[in-house]
Short mmCIF file of C-alpha atoms in Angstrom, two decimals:
data_model
loop_
_atom_site.label_atom_id
_atom_site.label_comp_id
_atom_site.label_asym_id
_atom_site.label_seq_id
_atom_site.Cartn_x
_atom_site.Cartn_y
_atom_site.Cartn_z
CA ARG A 1 -61.62 120.04 83.46
CA ASP A 2 -59.45 118.24 86.04
CA LEU A 3 -57.01 117.24 83.35
CA VAL A 4 -56.59 120.72 81.96
CA SER A 5 -56.37 122.24 85.45
CA PHE A 6 -53.61 119.72 86.52
CA SER A 7 -51.72 120.02 83.22
CA ALA A 8 -51.76 123.83 83.51
CA LYS A 9 -50.35 123.73 87.08
CA THR A 10 -47.68 121.38 86.06
CA HIS A 11 -46.83 123.36 82.98
CA LEU A 12 -46.42 126.50 85.01
CA GLY A 13 -43.92 124.69 87.23
CA GLY A 14 -41.89 123.67 84.18
CA MET A 15 -42.00 127.08 82.61
CA PHE A 16 -40.86 128.78 85.83
CA THR A 17 -38.10 126.24 86.10
CA GLU A 18 -36.78 127.01 82.65
CA LEU A 19 -36.95 130.78 83.54
CA GLN A 20 -35.07 130.09 86.63
CA ASN A 21 -32.36 128.30 84.71
CA ARG A 22 -32.15 130.83 81.89
CA PHE A 23 -33.61 134.27 82.56
CA ASP A 24 -30.56 135.56 84.37
CA ILE A 25 -28.48 135.57 81.21
CA PHE A 26 -30.89 138.27 79.84
CA LEU A 27 -30.24 140.31 82.91
CA VAL A 28 -26.53 139.89 82.52
CA ALA A 29 -26.95 141.18 78.97
CA TYR A 30 -28.92 144.16 80.21
CA PHE A 31 -26.44 145.15 82.94
CA MET A 32 -23.17 144.03 81.56
CA THR A 33 -21.19 143.73 78.25
CA PRO A 34 -21.38 141.12 75.47
CA ARG A 35 -18.17 139.78 76.70
CA ASP A 36 -19.73 139.06 80.09
CA VAL A 37 -22.68 137.41 78.36
CA GLY A 38 -20.19 135.08 76.71
CA LEU A 39 -18.42 134.21 79.88
CA TYR A 40 -21.67 133.55 81.66
CA SER A 41 -22.95 131.40 78.83
CA ILE A 42 -19.83 129.20 79.32
CA ALA A 43 -20.49 128.94 83.03
CA LEU A 44 -24.16 127.96 82.35
CA ALA A 45 -23.09 125.39 79.70
CA LEU A 46 -20.64 123.68 82.11
CA ALA A 47 -23.16 123.67 84.88
CA GLU A 48 -25.90 122.32 82.73
CA ILE A 49 -23.81 119.18 82.11
CA MET A 50 -24.09 118.42 85.85
CA TRP A 51 -27.89 119.17 85.81
CA ARG A 52 -28.51 116.27 83.46
CA LEU A 53 -28.21 113.53 86.13
CA PRO A 54 -31.06 114.60 88.42
CA LYS A 55 -33.19 115.66 85.45
CA VAL A 56 -32.89 112.24 83.75
CA ALA A 57 -33.58 110.45 87.00
CA ALA A 58 -36.65 112.60 87.55
CA ALA A 59 -37.98 111.80 84.09
CA VAL A 60 -37.53 108.10 84.72
CA LEU A 61 -39.06 108.31 88.26
CA LEU A 62 -42.44 109.88 87.26
CA PRO A 63 -43.80 107.00 85.13
CA ARG A 64 -42.36 104.56 87.71
CA LEU A 65 -44.36 106.29 90.49
CA ALA A 66 -47.44 106.27 88.42
CA LYS A 67 -47.49 102.56 88.30
CA GLU A 68 -47.35 102.21 92.12
CA LYS A 69 -50.60 101.62 93.82
CA GLU A 70 -49.33 102.00 97.30
CA GLN A 71 -48.41 105.60 98.26
CA ARG A 72 -45.94 104.43 100.94
CA ARG A 73 -44.02 102.42 98.23
CA SER A 74 -43.90 105.62 95.91
CA ILE A 75 -42.52 107.69 98.79
CA ASP A 76 -39.77 105.08 99.60
CA ILE A 77 -38.73 104.93 95.88
CA THR A 78 -38.45 108.70 95.71
CA ALA A 79 -36.42 108.84 98.96
CA LYS A 80 -34.18 106.09 97.76
CA LEU A 81 -33.53 107.64 94.34
CA ASN A 82 -32.90 110.99 95.84
CA ARG A 83 -30.21 109.73 98.28
CA VAL A 84 -28.56 107.74 95.54
CA ILE A 85 -28.37 110.67 93.08
CA PHE A 86 -27.27 112.99 95.89
CA ALA A 87 -24.47 110.52 96.88
CA LEU A 88 -23.34 110.57 93.28
CA LEU A 89 -23.58 114.39 92.88
CA VAL A 90 -21.55 115.41 95.98
CA PRO A 91 -18.32 113.82 94.88
CA SER A 92 -18.98 114.79 91.25
CA VAL A 93 -19.50 118.44 92.21
CA VAL A 94 -16.34 118.45 94.22
CA MET A 95 -14.31 116.78 91.44
CA ILE A 96 -15.65 119.21 88.80
CA GLY A 97 -15.08 122.09 91.06
CA LEU A 98 -11.40 121.14 91.46
CA CYS A 99 -10.95 120.77 87.72
CA VAL A 100 -13.28 123.57 86.35
CA GLY A 101 -10.30 125.89 85.59
CA TRP A 102 -8.51 123.28 83.59
CA ILE A 103 -11.76 122.29 81.82
CA ILE A 104 -12.53 125.87 80.81
CA ASN A 105 -8.96 126.32 79.52
CA LEU A 106 -9.07 123.07 77.64
CA LEU A 107 -12.47 123.49 76.03
CA PHE A 108 -12.67 127.19 75.45
CA GLY A 109 -9.28 128.70 75.98
CA GLU A 110 -7.50 130.90 78.44
CA GLU A 111 -9.56 134.00 77.48
CA PHE A 112 -12.59 132.36 78.99
CA LEU A 113 -11.13 131.73 82.49
CA GLY A 114 -13.17 134.72 83.64
CA ALA A 115 -16.02 132.23 83.91
CA TYR A 116 -14.25 130.28 86.61
CA THR A 117 -15.92 131.63 89.77
CA ALA A 118 -19.33 131.90 88.20
CA THR A 119 -19.15 128.25 87.26
CA LEU A 120 -18.27 127.22 90.74
CA LEU A 121 -21.19 129.16 92.18
CA LEU A 122 -23.59 127.55 89.68
CA ILE A 123 -22.26 124.06 90.36
CA ALA A 124 -22.73 124.46 94.08
CA GLY A 125 -26.28 125.46 93.55
CA LEU A 126 -26.80 122.25 91.71
CA LEU A 127 -27.03 120.29 94.96
CA PHE A 128 -30.14 122.37 95.93
CA GLN A 129 -31.59 122.09 92.42
CA SER A 130 -31.27 118.31 92.69
CA LEU A 131 -33.54 118.35 95.76
CA TYR A 132 -36.56 119.37 93.85
CA SER A 133 -35.52 117.73 90.51
CA ILE A 134 -36.18 114.42 92.13
CA THR A 135 -38.70 115.10 94.92
CA HIS A 136 -41.14 117.23 92.87
CA SER A 137 -42.20 114.03 91.16
CA ASP A 138 -43.59 113.00 94.46
CA MET A 139 -45.45 116.25 94.78
CA ILE A 140 -47.02 115.93 91.25
CA MET A 141 -48.16 112.31 91.84
CA ARG A 142 -49.95 113.53 95.02
CA GLY A 143 -51.79 116.26 93.09
CA GLN A 144 -49.56 119.10 94.49
CA ALA A 145 -48.37 120.57 91.13
CA SER A 146 -49.62 123.96 92.22
CA ILE A 147 -47.34 123.88 95.38
CA PHE A 148 -44.39 122.94 93.21
CA SER A 149 -45.15 125.73 90.65
CA PHE A 150 -45.48 128.17 93.60
CA ALA A 151 -42.12 127.02 95.00
CA VAL A 152 -40.29 127.50 91.71
CA PHE A 153 -42.03 130.99 91.25
CA VAL A 154 -40.80 132.08 94.68
CA GLY A 155 -37.33 130.87 93.75
CA LEU A 156 -37.43 132.70 90.44
CA ILE A 157 -38.50 135.98 92.12
CA GLY A 158 -35.64 135.47 94.59
CA MET A 159 -33.16 134.97 91.68
CA ILE A 160 -34.46 138.09 89.86
CA VAL A 161 -34.17 140.29 92.92
CA GLY A 162 -30.74 139.02 93.59
CA ASP A 163 -29.78 139.61 89.93
CA VAL A 164 -30.99 143.21 89.96
CA ALA A 165 -29.08 143.87 93.25
CA LEU A 166 -25.90 141.88 92.61
CA ILE A 167 -25.16 141.91 88.94
CA PRO A 168 -24.31 145.69 88.67
CA VAL A 169 -21.94 145.21 91.69
CA TYR A 170 -20.36 141.75 91.15
CA GLY A 171 -21.05 141.08 87.53
CA ILE A 172 -21.50 137.39 86.34
CA GLU A 173 -20.49 136.18 89.85
CA GLY A 174 -23.51 138.06 91.21
CA ALA A 175 -25.81 136.42 88.54
CA ALA A 176 -24.42 132.94 89.46
CA LEU A 177 -24.93 133.64 93.22
CA SER A 178 -28.42 134.82 92.53
CA SER A 179 -29.22 131.61 90.62
CA THR A 180 -27.92 129.56 93.50
CA ILE A 181 -30.06 131.59 95.94
CA GLY A 182 -33.11 130.84 93.82
CA TRP A 183 -32.30 127.09 93.77
CA ILE A 184 -31.81 127.14 97.55
CA ILE A 185 -35.25 128.74 98.04
CA THR A 186 -37.10 126.31 95.79
CA GLY A 187 -35.20 123.23 96.83
CA THR A 188 -35.63 123.89 100.53
CA TYR A 189 -39.37 124.70 100.12
CA VAL A 190 -40.06 121.56 98.02
CA PHE A 191 -37.87 119.34 100.12
CA LEU A 192 -39.36 120.32 103.42
CA ASN A 193 -42.86 120.05 102.09
CA VAL A 194 -42.25 116.54 100.81
CA VAL A 195 -40.54 115.45 104.05
CA ARG A 196 -43.36 116.89 106.20
CA ASN A 197 -46.17 115.42 104.21
CA ASN A 198 -44.60 111.97 103.93
CA LYS A 199 -43.50 111.82 107.67
CA LEU A 200 -40.07 110.62 106.78
CA THR A 201 -36.80 111.70 108.36
CA MET A 202 -34.48 113.87 106.36
CA ALA A 203 -31.86 111.05 106.62
CA SER A 204 -34.18 108.87 104.49
CA TYR A 205 -33.39 111.17 101.51
CA PHE A 206 -29.66 111.49 102.11
CA ASP A 207 -28.26 108.28 103.87
CA ALA A 208 -27.19 106.15 100.95
CA ARG A 209 -25.03 103.74 102.97
CA PRO A 210 -27.32 100.70 102.38
CA GLU A 211 -27.13 101.26 98.52
CA LEU A 212 -23.29 101.93 98.71
CA LYS A 213 -22.79 98.76 100.80
CA SER A 214 -24.75 96.72 98.27
CA LEU A 215 -22.73 98.28 95.39
CA PHE A 216 -19.37 97.47 97.10
CA ALA A 217 -20.55 93.97 97.85
CA MET A 218 -21.49 93.47 94.21
CA LEU A 219 -18.11 94.77 92.97
CA ARG A 220 -16.24 92.44 95.32
CA GLY A 221 -18.18 89.63 93.71
#
């Protein structure tokens, strides 16, 4: 019974996450034209490339945490991985943001440059999505899958409300902004919950200077 209950709660979180990442395209199709759907699909495809890093890291983290017998050790691993991934994402997001127009033109052609602003908004939201892509593993290991599912559900509702209000006015840019709002809601909720329960400072999840110093020292040989 416990296994089924826990699995169901975890599955709900995964299902709501997929809806949060994809459902807005159906709302774009409802409110806008097929051309807008095509442009928004391009924006999602480009943003999804950036989503891979935190998702892969989270997939590797969960079994690693399962092997840890000490909760404090699990917490420290989660915080360390989050700050390393975040340190990699910030310059990556800036670099992709600066080059996104050129990338769209190169890969899809000039007629798809209408996806430029929407792509920028989606990539910006990635930073908030990464907060719960990593830290939700800690919540699941502590038996708080239902809290994670609720956080994603709230973010999903925020995104849908934003879509309904913004897409008719701002088009695909409104859809992208609504997605980012949903990720901000979910990421903030999950992150603050993890920080509060683990009694760690926020800097523990973001200050990657020790890891960067070790990396530079290794590169210098």
